[in-house]
Structure formats: structure tokens, C-alpha cells
CSV table of C-alpha atoms (C1' of nucleotides) in Angstrom, one decimal:
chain,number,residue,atom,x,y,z
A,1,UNK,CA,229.0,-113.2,37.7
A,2,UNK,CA,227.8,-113.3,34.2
A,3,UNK,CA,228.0,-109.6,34.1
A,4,UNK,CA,229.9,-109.3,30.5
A,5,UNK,CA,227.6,-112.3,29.0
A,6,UNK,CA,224.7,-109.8,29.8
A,7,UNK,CA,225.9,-107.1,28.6
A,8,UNK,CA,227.0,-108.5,25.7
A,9,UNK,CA,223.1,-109.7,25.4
A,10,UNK,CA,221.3,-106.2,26.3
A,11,UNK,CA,223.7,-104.8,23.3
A,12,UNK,CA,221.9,-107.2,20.7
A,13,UNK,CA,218.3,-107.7,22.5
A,14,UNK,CA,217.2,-106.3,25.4
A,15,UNK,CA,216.2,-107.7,28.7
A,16,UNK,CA,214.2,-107.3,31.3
A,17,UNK,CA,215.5,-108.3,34.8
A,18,UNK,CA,213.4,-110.9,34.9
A,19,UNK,CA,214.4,-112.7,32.2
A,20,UNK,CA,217.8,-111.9,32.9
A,21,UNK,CA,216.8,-114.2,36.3
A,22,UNK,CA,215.4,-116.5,34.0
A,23,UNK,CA,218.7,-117.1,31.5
A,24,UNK,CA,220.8,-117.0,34.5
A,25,UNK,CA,219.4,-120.6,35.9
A,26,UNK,CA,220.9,-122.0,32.6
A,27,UNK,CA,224.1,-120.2,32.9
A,28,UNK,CA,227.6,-122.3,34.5
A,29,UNK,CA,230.5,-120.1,35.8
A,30,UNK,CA,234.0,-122.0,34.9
A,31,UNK,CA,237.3,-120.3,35.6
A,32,UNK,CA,240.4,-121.9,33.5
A,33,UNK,CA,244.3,-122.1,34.7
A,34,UNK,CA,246.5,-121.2,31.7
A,35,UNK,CA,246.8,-124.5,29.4
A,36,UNK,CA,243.7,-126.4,30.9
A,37,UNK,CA,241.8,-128.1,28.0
A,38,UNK,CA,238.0,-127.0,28.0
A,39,UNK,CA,237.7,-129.4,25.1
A,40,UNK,CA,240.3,-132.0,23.7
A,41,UNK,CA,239.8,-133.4,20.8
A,42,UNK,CA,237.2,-136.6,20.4
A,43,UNK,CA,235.5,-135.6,23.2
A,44,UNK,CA,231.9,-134.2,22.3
A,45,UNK,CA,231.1,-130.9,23.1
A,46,UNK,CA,229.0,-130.4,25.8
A,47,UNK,CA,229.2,-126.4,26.1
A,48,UNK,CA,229.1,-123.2,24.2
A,49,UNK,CA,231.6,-121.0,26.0
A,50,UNK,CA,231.6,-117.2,26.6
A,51,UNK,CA,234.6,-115.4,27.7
A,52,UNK,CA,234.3,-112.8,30.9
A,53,UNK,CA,237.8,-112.6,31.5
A,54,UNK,CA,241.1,-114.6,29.6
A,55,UNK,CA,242.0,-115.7,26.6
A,56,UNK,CA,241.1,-118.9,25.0
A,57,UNK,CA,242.1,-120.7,21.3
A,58,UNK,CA,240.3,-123.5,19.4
A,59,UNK,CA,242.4,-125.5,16.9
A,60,UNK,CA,243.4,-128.5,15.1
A,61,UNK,CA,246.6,-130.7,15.2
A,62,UNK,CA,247.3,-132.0,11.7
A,63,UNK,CA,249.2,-136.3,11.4
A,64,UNK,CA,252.0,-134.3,11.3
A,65,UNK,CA,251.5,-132.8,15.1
A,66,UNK,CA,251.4,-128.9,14.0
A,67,UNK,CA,249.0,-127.3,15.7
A,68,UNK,CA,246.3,-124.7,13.5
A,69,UNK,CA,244.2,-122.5,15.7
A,70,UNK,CA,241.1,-122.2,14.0
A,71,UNK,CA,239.8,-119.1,16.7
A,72,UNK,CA,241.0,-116.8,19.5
A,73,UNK,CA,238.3,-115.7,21.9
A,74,UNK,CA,239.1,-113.0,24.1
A,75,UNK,CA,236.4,-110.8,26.8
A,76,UNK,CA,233.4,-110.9,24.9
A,77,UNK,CA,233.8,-113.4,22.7
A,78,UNK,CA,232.4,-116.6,22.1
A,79,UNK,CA,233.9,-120.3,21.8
A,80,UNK,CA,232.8,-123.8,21.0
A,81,UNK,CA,233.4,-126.7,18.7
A,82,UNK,CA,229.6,-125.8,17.0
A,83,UNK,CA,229.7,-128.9,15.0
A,84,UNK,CA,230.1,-131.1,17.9
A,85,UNK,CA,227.9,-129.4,19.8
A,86,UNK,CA,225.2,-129.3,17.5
A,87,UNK,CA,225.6,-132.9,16.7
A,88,UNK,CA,227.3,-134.5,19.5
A,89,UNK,CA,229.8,-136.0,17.1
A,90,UNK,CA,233.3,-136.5,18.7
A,91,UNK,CA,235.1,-132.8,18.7
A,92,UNK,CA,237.6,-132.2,15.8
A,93,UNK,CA,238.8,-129.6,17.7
A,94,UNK,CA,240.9,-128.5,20.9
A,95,UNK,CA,240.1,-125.5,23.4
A,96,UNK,CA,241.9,-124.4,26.0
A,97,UNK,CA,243.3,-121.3,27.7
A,98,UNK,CA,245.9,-119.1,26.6
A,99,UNK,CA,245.4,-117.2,29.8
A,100,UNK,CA,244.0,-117.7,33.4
A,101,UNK,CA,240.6,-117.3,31.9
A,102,UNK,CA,236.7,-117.0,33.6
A,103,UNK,CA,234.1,-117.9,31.5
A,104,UNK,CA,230.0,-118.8,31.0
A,105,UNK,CA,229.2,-121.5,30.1
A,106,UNK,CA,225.5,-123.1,28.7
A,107,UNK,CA,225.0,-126.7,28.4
A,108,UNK,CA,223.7,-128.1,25.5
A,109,UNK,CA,220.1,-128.9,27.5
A,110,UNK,CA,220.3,-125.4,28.4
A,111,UNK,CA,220.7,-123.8,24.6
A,112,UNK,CA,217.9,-126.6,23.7
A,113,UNK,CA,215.8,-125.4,26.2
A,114,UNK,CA,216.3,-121.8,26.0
A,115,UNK,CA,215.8,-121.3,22.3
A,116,UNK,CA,212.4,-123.3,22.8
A,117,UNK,CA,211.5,-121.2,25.7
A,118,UNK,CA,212.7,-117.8,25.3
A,119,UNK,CA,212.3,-116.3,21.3
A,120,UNK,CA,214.8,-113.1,23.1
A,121,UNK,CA,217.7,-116.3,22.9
A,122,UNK,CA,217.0,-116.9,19.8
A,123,UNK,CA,217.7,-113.7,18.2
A,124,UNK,CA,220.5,-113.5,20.0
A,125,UNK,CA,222.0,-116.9,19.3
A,126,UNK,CA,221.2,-116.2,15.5
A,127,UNK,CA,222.8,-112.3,15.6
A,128,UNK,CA,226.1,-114.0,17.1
A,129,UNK,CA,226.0,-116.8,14.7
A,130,UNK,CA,225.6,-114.0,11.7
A,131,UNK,CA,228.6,-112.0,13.0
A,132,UNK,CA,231.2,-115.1,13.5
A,133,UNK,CA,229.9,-116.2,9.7
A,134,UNK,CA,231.0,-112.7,8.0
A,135,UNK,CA,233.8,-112.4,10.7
A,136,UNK,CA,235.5,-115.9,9.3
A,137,UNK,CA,234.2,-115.0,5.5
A,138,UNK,CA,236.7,-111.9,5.8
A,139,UNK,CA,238.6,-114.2,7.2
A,140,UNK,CA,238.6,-116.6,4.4
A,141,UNK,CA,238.8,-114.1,1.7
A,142,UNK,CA,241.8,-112.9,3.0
A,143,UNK,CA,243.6,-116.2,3.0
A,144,UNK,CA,242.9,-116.8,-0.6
A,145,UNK,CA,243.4,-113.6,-2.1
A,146,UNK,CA,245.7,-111.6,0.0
A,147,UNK,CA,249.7,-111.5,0.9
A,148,UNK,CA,250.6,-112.7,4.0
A,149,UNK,CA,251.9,-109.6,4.4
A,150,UNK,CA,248.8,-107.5,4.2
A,151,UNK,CA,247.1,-110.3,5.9
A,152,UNK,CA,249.6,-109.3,9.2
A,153,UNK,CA,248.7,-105.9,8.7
A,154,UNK,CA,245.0,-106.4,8.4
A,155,UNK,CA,245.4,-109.0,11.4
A,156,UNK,CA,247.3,-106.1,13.3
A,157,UNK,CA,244.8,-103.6,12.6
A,158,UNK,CA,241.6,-105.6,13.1
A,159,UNK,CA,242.7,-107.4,16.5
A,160,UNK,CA,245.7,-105.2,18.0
A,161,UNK,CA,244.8,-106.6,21.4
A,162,UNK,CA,245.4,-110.3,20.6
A,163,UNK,CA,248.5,-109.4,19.2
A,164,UNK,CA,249.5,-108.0,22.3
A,165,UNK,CA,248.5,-110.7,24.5
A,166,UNK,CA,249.3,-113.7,22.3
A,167,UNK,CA,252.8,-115.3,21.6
A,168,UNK,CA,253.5,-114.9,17.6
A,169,UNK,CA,253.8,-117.9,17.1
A,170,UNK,CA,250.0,-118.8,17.6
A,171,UNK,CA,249.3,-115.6,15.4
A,172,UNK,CA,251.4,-117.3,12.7
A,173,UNK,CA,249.6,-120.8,13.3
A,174,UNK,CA,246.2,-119.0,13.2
A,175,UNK,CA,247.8,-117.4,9.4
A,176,UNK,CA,248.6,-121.0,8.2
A,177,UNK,CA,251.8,-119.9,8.2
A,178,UNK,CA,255.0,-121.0,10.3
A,179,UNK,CA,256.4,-119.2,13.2
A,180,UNK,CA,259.5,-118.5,10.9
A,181,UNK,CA,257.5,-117.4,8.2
A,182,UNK,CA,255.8,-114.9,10.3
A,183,UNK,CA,259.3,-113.6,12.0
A,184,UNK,CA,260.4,-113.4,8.5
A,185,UNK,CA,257.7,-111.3,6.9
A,186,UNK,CA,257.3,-109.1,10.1
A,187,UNK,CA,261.2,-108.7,9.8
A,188,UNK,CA,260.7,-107.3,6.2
A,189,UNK,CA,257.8,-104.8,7.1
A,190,UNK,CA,259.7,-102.8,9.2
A,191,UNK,CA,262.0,-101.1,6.7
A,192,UNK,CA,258.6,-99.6,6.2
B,4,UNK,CA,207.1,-121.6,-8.2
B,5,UNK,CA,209.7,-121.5,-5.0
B,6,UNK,CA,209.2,-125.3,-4.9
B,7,UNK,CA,212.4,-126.2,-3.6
B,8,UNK,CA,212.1,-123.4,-1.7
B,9,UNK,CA,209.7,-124.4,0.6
B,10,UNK,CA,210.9,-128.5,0.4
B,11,UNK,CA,214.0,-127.2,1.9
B,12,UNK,CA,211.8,-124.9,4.8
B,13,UNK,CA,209.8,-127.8,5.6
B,14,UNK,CA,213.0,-130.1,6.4
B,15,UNK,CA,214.3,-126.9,8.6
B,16,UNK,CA,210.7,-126.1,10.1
B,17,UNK,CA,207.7,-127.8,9.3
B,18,UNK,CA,204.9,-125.4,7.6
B,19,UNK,CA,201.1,-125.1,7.6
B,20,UNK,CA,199.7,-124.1,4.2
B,21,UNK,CA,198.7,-121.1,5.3
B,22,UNK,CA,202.3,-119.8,6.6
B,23,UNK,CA,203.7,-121.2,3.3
B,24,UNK,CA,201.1,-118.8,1.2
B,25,UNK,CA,202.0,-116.0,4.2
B,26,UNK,CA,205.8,-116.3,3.3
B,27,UNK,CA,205.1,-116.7,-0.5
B,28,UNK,CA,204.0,-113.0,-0.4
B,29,UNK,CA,207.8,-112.0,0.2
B,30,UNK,CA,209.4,-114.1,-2.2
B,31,UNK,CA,210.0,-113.2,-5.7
B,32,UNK,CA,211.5,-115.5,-8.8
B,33,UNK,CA,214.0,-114.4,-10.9
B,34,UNK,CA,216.1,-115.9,-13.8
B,35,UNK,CA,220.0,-115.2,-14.4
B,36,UNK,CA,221.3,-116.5,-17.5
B,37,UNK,CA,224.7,-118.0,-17.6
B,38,UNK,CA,227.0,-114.8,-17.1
B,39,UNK,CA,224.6,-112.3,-15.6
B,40,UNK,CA,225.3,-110.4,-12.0
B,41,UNK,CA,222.7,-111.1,-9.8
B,42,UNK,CA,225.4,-109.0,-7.7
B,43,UNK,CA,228.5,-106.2,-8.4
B,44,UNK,CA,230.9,-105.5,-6.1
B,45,UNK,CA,230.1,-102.1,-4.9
B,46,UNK,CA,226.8,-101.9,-5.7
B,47,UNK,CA,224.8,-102.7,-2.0
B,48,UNK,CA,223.6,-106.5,-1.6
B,49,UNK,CA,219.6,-106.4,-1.6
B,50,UNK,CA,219.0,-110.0,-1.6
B,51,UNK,CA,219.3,-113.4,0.1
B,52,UNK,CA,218.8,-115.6,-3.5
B,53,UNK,CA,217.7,-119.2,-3.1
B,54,UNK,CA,218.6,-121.2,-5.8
B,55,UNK,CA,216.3,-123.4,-7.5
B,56,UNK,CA,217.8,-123.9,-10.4
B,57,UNK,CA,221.4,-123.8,-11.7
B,58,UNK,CA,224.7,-122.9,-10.5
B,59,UNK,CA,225.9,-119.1,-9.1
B,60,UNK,CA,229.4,-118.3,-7.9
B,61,UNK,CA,230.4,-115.3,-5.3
B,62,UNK,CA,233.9,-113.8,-5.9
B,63,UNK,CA,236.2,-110.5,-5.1
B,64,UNK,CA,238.5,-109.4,-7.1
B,65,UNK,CA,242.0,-108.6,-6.1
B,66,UNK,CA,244.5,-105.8,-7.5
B,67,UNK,CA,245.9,-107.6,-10.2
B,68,UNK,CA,242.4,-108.3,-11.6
B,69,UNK,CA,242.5,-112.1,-10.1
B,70,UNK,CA,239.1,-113.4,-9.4
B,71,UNK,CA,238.6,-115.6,-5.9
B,72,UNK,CA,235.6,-117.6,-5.5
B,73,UNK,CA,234.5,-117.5,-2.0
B,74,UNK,CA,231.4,-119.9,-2.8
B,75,UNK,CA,229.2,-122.1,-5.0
B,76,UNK,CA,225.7,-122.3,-4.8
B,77,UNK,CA,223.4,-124.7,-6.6
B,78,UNK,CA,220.3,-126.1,-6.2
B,79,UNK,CA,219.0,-125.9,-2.8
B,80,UNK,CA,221.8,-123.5,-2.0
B,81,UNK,CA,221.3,-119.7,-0.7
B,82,UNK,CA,224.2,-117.3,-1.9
B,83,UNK,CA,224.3,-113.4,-0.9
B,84,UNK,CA,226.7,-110.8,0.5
B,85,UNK,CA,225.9,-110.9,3.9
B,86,UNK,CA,227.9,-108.6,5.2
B,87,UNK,CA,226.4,-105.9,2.4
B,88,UNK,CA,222.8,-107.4,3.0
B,89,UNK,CA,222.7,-106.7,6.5
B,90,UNK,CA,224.9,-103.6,6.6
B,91,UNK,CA,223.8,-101.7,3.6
B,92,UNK,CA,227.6,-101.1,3.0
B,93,UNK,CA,229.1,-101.8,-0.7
B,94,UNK,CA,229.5,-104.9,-1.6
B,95,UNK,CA,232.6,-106.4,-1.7
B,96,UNK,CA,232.1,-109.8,-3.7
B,97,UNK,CA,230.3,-110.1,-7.1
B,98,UNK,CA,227.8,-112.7,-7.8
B,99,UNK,CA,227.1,-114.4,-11.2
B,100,UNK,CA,225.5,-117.2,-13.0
B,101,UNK,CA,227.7,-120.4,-14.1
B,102,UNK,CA,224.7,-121.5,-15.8
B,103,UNK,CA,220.7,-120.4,-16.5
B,104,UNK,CA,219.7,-120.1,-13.3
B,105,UNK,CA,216.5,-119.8,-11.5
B,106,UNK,CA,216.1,-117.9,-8.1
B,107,UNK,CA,214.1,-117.2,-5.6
B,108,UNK,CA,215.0,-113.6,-3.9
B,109,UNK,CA,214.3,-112.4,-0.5
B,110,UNK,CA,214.3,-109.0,-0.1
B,111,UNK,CA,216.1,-106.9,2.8
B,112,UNK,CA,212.4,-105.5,3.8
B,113,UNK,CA,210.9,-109.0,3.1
B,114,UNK,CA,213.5,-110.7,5.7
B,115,UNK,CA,213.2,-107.9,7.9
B,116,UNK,CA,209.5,-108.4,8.2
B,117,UNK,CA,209.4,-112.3,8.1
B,118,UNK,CA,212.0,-112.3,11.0
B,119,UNK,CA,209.8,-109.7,13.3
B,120,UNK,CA,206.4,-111.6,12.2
B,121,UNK,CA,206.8,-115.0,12.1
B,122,UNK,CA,209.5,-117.2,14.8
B,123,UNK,CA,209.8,-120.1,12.2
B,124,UNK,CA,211.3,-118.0,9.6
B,125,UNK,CA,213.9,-116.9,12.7
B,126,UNK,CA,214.2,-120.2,13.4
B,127,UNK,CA,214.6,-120.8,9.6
B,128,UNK,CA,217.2,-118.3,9.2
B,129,UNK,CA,219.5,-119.4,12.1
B,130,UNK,CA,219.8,-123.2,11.2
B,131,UNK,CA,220.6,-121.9,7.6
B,132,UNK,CA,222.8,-119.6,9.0
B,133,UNK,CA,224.3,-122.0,11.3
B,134,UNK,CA,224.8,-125.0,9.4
B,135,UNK,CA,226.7,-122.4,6.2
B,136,UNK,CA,228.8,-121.1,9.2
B,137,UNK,CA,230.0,-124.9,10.3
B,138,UNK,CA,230.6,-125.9,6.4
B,139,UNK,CA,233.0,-123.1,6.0
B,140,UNK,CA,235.0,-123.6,9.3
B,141,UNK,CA,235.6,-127.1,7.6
B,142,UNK,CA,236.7,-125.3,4.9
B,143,UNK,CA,239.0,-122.9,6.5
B,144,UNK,CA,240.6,-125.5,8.5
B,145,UNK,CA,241.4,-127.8,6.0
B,146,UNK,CA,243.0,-124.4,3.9
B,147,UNK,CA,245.1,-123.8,6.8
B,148,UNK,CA,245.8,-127.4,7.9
B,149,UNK,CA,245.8,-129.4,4.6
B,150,UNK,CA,248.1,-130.1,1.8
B,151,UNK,CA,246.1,-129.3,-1.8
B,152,UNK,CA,246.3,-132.6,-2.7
B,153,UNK,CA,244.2,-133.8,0.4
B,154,UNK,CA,242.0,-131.0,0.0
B,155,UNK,CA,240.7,-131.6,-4.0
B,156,UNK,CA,240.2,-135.1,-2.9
B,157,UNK,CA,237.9,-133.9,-0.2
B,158,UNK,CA,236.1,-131.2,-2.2
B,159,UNK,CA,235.8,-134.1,-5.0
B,160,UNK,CA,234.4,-136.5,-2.2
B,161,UNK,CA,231.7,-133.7,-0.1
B,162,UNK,CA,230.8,-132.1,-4.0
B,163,UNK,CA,231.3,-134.6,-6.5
B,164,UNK,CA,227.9,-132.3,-8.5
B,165,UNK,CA,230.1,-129.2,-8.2
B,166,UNK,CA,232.9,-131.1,-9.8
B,167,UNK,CA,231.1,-132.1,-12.2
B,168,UNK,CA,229.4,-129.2,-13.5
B,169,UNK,CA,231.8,-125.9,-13.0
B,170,UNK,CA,235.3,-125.5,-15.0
B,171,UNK,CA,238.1,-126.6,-13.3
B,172,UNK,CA,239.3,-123.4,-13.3
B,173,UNK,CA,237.1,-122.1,-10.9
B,174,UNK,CA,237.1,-125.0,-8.8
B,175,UNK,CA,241.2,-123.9,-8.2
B,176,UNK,CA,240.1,-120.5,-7.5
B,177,UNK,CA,237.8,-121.8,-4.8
B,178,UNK,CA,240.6,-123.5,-3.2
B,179,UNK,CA,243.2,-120.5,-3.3
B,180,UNK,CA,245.2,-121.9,-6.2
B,181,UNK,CA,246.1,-121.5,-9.9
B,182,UNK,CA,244.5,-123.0,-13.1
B,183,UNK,CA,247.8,-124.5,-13.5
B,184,UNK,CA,248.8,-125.6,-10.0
B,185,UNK,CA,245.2,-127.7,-9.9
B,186,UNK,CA,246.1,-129.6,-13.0
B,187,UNK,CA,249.3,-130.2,-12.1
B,188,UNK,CA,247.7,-131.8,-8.8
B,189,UNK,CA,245.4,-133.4,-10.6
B,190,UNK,CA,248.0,-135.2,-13.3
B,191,UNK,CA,249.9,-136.2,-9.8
B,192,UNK,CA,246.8,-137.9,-8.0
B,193,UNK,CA,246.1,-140.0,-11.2
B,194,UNK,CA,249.1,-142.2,-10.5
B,195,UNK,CA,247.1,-143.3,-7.8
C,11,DA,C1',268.9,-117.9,42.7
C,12,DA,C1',269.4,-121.6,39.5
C,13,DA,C1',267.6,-124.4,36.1
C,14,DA,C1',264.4,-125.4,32.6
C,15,DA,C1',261.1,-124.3,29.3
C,16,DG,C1',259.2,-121.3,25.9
C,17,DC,C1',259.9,-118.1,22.4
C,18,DA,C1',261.7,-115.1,18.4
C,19,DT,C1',265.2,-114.7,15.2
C,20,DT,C1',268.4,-116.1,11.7
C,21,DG,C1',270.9,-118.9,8.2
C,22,DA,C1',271.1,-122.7,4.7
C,23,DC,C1',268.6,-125.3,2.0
C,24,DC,C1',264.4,-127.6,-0.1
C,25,DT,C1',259.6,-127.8,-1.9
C,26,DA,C1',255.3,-126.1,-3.4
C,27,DT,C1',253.1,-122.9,-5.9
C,28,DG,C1',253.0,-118.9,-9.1
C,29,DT,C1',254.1,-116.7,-13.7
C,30,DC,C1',254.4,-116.5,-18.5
C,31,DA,C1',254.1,-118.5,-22.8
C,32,DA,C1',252.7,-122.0,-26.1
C,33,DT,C1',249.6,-125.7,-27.7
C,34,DG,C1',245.5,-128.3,-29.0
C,35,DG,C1',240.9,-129.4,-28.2
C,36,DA,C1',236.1,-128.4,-26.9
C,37,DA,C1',232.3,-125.4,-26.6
C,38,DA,C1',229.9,-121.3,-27.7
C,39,DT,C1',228.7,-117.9,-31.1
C,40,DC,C1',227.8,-116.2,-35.4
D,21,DG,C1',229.5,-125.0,-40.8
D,22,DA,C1',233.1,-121.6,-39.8
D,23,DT,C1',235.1,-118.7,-36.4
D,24,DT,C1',236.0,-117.3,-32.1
D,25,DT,C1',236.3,-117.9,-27.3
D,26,DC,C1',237.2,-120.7,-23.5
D,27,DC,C1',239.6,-124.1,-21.3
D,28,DA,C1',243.1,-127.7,-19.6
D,29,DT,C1',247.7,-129.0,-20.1
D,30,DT,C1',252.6,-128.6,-20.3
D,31,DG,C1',257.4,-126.6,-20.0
D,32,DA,C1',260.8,-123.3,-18.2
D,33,DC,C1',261.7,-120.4,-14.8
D,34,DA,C1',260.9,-117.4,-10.5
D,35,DT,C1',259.3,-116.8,-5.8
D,36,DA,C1',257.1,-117.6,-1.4
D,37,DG,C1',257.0,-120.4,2.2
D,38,DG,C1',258.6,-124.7,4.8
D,39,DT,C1',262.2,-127.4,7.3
D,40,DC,C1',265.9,-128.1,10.3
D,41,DA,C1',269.3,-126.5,13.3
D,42,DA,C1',271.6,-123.0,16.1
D,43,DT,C1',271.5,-119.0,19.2
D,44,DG,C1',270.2,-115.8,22.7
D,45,DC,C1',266.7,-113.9,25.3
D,46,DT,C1',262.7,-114.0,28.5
D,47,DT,C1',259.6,-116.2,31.4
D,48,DT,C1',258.3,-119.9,34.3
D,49,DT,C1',259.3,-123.4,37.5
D,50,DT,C1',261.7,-125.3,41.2
DNA sequence: AAAAAGCATTGACCTATGTCAATGGAAATC
DNA sequence: GATTTCCATTGACATAGGTCAATGCTTTTT
């Protein structure tokens, strides 16, 4: 249990065993059935969420009821709504599991507690937080300056695994593009 | 000197005098005027700036020469290529002045130092890093999930200031559109 | 095994945004 | 104060992407 959620750690600070013992107390094992909700919408959000095993999105559903997925989060990754967990505002967003999915969670009294107790959490909170940031500045950048085209190819290239394991239709959604769009433009790629 | 600086520490993480005057030894000032790089694109990112003064702008530049402003930063505001800063890899965004600026720069060595020496300046640098990495998950979304008209009303709404003090130009770069398509938005909106 | 649901693709058509060029005014520079 | 540069706006036209509807295939459910 927990075993990928330390690894993950030791890679960015190293533990003891100890204190392994000692995050582990604050740490909640969840598994997920393909298309439960770990969040919906206007709920707050109680937990920060890593991924041992599955496959999870975050997103949005605009008046119009189209979805936007905002995140994937596969093994290893991380998932939350971070402004409603940071300020117990009602979530904008939904989670929930693309696949049968196990995860770790920590409570919000549990991230309070451990970033006031253990400096070793802190690092590590703010070296994860630093990677998501340039990870969704890429992100960003690409969306306002790039093709959709190149933006598939880049997608393709950065993250072959999702593409494998995702329908394309949530691959298009997470472009801001439409599921026809993405047919369209994968359609025209191929010539070569 | 670093005034604002430490205002905005203190609202983060409350300082003694004696860590303020610890921390001053890392900082240094720096005026831009209007125009100047504090940043070129290939050239490796060496500082976090702080801006105490006056309005910077990060942007790439795609193949067909088009800039893309992936942020803002005035007063109060920190502004850097992360990615570059922390990787020592090219950088892939410029940063200039909008107007006379004044700064106050952290250092690669100085933030490596501050971040082994003192917790509060960890602690510092993850709710900064934290609360820039919420703001532009808002922003994504609403690229991804809004219409442009919706999202100038909202950027005129959450940065009136900005509005106010950059060309319009650059305020349609920032959201991924033409100098053309904003005022024609604009000239839309009116009506209403 | 049969039925239902989910998914990718395609066509026809529509809308938003981009491109290019011209204009006039404001601001910066000399 | 004159000149130049920068900037916002507008028109005509081109293109990317969205919408709606239909089809056939695959996966899931019963």
C-alpha cells in the first residue's frame, strides 16, 4: 500500500523508514470503479489524490454541458481541485475515474499537519507544485501559439501512454477542441 | 529598498527584523526601462524578479515572428522562466519592460541558499508558487471552456489595473487572439 | 447471444477568428 | 514643434473549427 506514493517521495527527498511510518498514519487508501466521482462539482475538496494504479481526469462542464478536462493523472501522478482544497470553496471542478483506479489519498488536516510537522513534506509538496506549474505553462503556451496540429503531435509525443489508454475524444476535450475536430486533423496527419 | 518586497513576505510569513536583514543580503535591485530584456529567449533564466515598480511581460515567439504573452507582472507580482531558472536549460520565453520598472532579483544561488537555510523562505516560495499555479489553471480553463467575449470581461473584471495600463494589443496576445479580433469583440460588447 | 451504449468517422453547412491592407489619431522621439 | 512610430479600428476576404446528423464498429451490459 502506498508503495508508488513513496517512491515517488524518495525520488524528490529522501526518507528514512521512520518517517516513512510517520507520513503513512496520514495517508487514506481509496480504490475507484471506472466512472465513480472522487469529486463532483460544488462539493469542497477534502483530498489531494495520488494515483498508484488507474487513470483519473479533472474537468469542467461549461452552461452549455460540454465537458473540458482540465488534467489526466495516471500512476504517479497527482490530482485535486487545489483551489478548493486550499480554500474550502465549493469545487469548480469534477474528478473521477477513467479506469478502475487505486489511489492515496491525504486529508486536508493531514497536509495541514504534515507541512507544520515534517519540513521533508514540505519540499516535497513545493517540488510537485513547481513541476505541475511549468507542466501546465507548456501547456498553456502551446494552446496560444501553436496549431492544433503540432499541439497532437506534441501531446502524442509528451504523453504516448494516455493516448493509448484514453478514448480520443477526452484527448480532444483536454485540446479545447471537439471530438470531430480532433478525427479531422488526425485524419489529415496521416498522409504524412 | 525591496519594500514591497518584504510587505508582500510578511502577508505570506510573518518576519523578525533580523531574518528580513538575513534575506536582504540575497536580494539585489535593478531598474528596466520601458523596452529593456530583463530576459532573451535562449539565453538561461538567472533570476526570480520581484516587481516593485512597473509593468514586465513574458512572451515566446512563434515561427512566423508572432509574439504570445504568457504573463503580466506588476507591482507585487514575481515574473521568471521557471522552467530555465530551475533547469539551467535555454530559455524559451523573453521578458521585457512595458514601462520603467523597478525590481528586485533573486539569484539562482541566492534562492538555492535561502531555501536550504531558512524554512520560511520554503514556505515563502511554495504559497507563491502555489497560489501563481491556481491563477493560471483559471486561466487555462476559461481558454479552453470560454467564449472570448466572456473571457475579456473576466480579465477586465480580475485586472481592471492591467487594463488600464498595457496596450490592447498585448492584452489580445495574452488571451490567444488578434489585435483585430479583440477590437472587434470589444466594438460587439459595447452594445451592451 | 442479444441489445444497448459508447465511440470514431464523415459530410454539409455555419460561425468565429485570422490575414492583409488602409486610415486616422495618439504618443514618443528628435 | 515637427516627424516618426505606435496603436486601434474597419473592411474584404480566407480559413480553422464548431454543429448537427448519419453510419458502422466496438465494447459493455444484460
Amino acid at each position: 500500500m502506498h508503495e508508488l506514493f513513496f517512491e515517488s517521495f524518495n525520488t524528490k527527498v529522501q526518507l528514512t523508514k521512520e518517517e516513512e511510518l510517520q507520513i503513512a498514519k496520514y495517508l487514506t487508501p481509496k480504490k475507484l470503479r471506472k466512472k465513480q466521482y472522487l469529486l463532483q462539482e460544488g462539493d469542497p475538496c477534502k483530498y489531494v489524490a495520488f494515483v498508484e494504479k488507474g487513470a483519473l481526469r479533472s474537468y469542467s462542464v461549461d452552461e452549455k454541458g460540454n465537458e473540458h478536462i482540465i488534467q489526466f493523472a495516471i500512476e504517479g501522478w497527482t490530482i485535486s481541485d487545489l483551489y478548493s482544497f486550499l480554500t474550502d470553496e465549493p469545487a469548480t471542478y469534477n474528478i473521477d475515474a477513467i479506469e478502475d483506479s487505486e489511489l492515496t489519498l491525504i486529508s486536508k488536516t493531514a497536509h495541514e499537519e504534515l507541512l507544520l510537522t515534517m519540513p521533508k513534506f514540505e519540499t516535497f509538496t513545493r517540488l510537485n507544485i513547481t513541476g505541475a506549474y511549468v507542466a501546465m505553462q507548456k501547456r498553456l503556451t502551446s494552446i496560444i501559439s501553436s496549431l492544433s496540429e503540432d499541439r497532437y503531435e506534441s501531446f502524442n509525443a509528451i504523453y504516448p501512454d494516455i493516448v493509448q489508454r484514453v478514448p480520443q475524444h477526452m484527448i480532444a476535450s483536454y485540446m479545447g477542441l471537439t471530438p470531430e475536430t480532433l478525427s479531422r486533423v488526425r485524419k489529415k496527419m496521416v498522409g504524412r
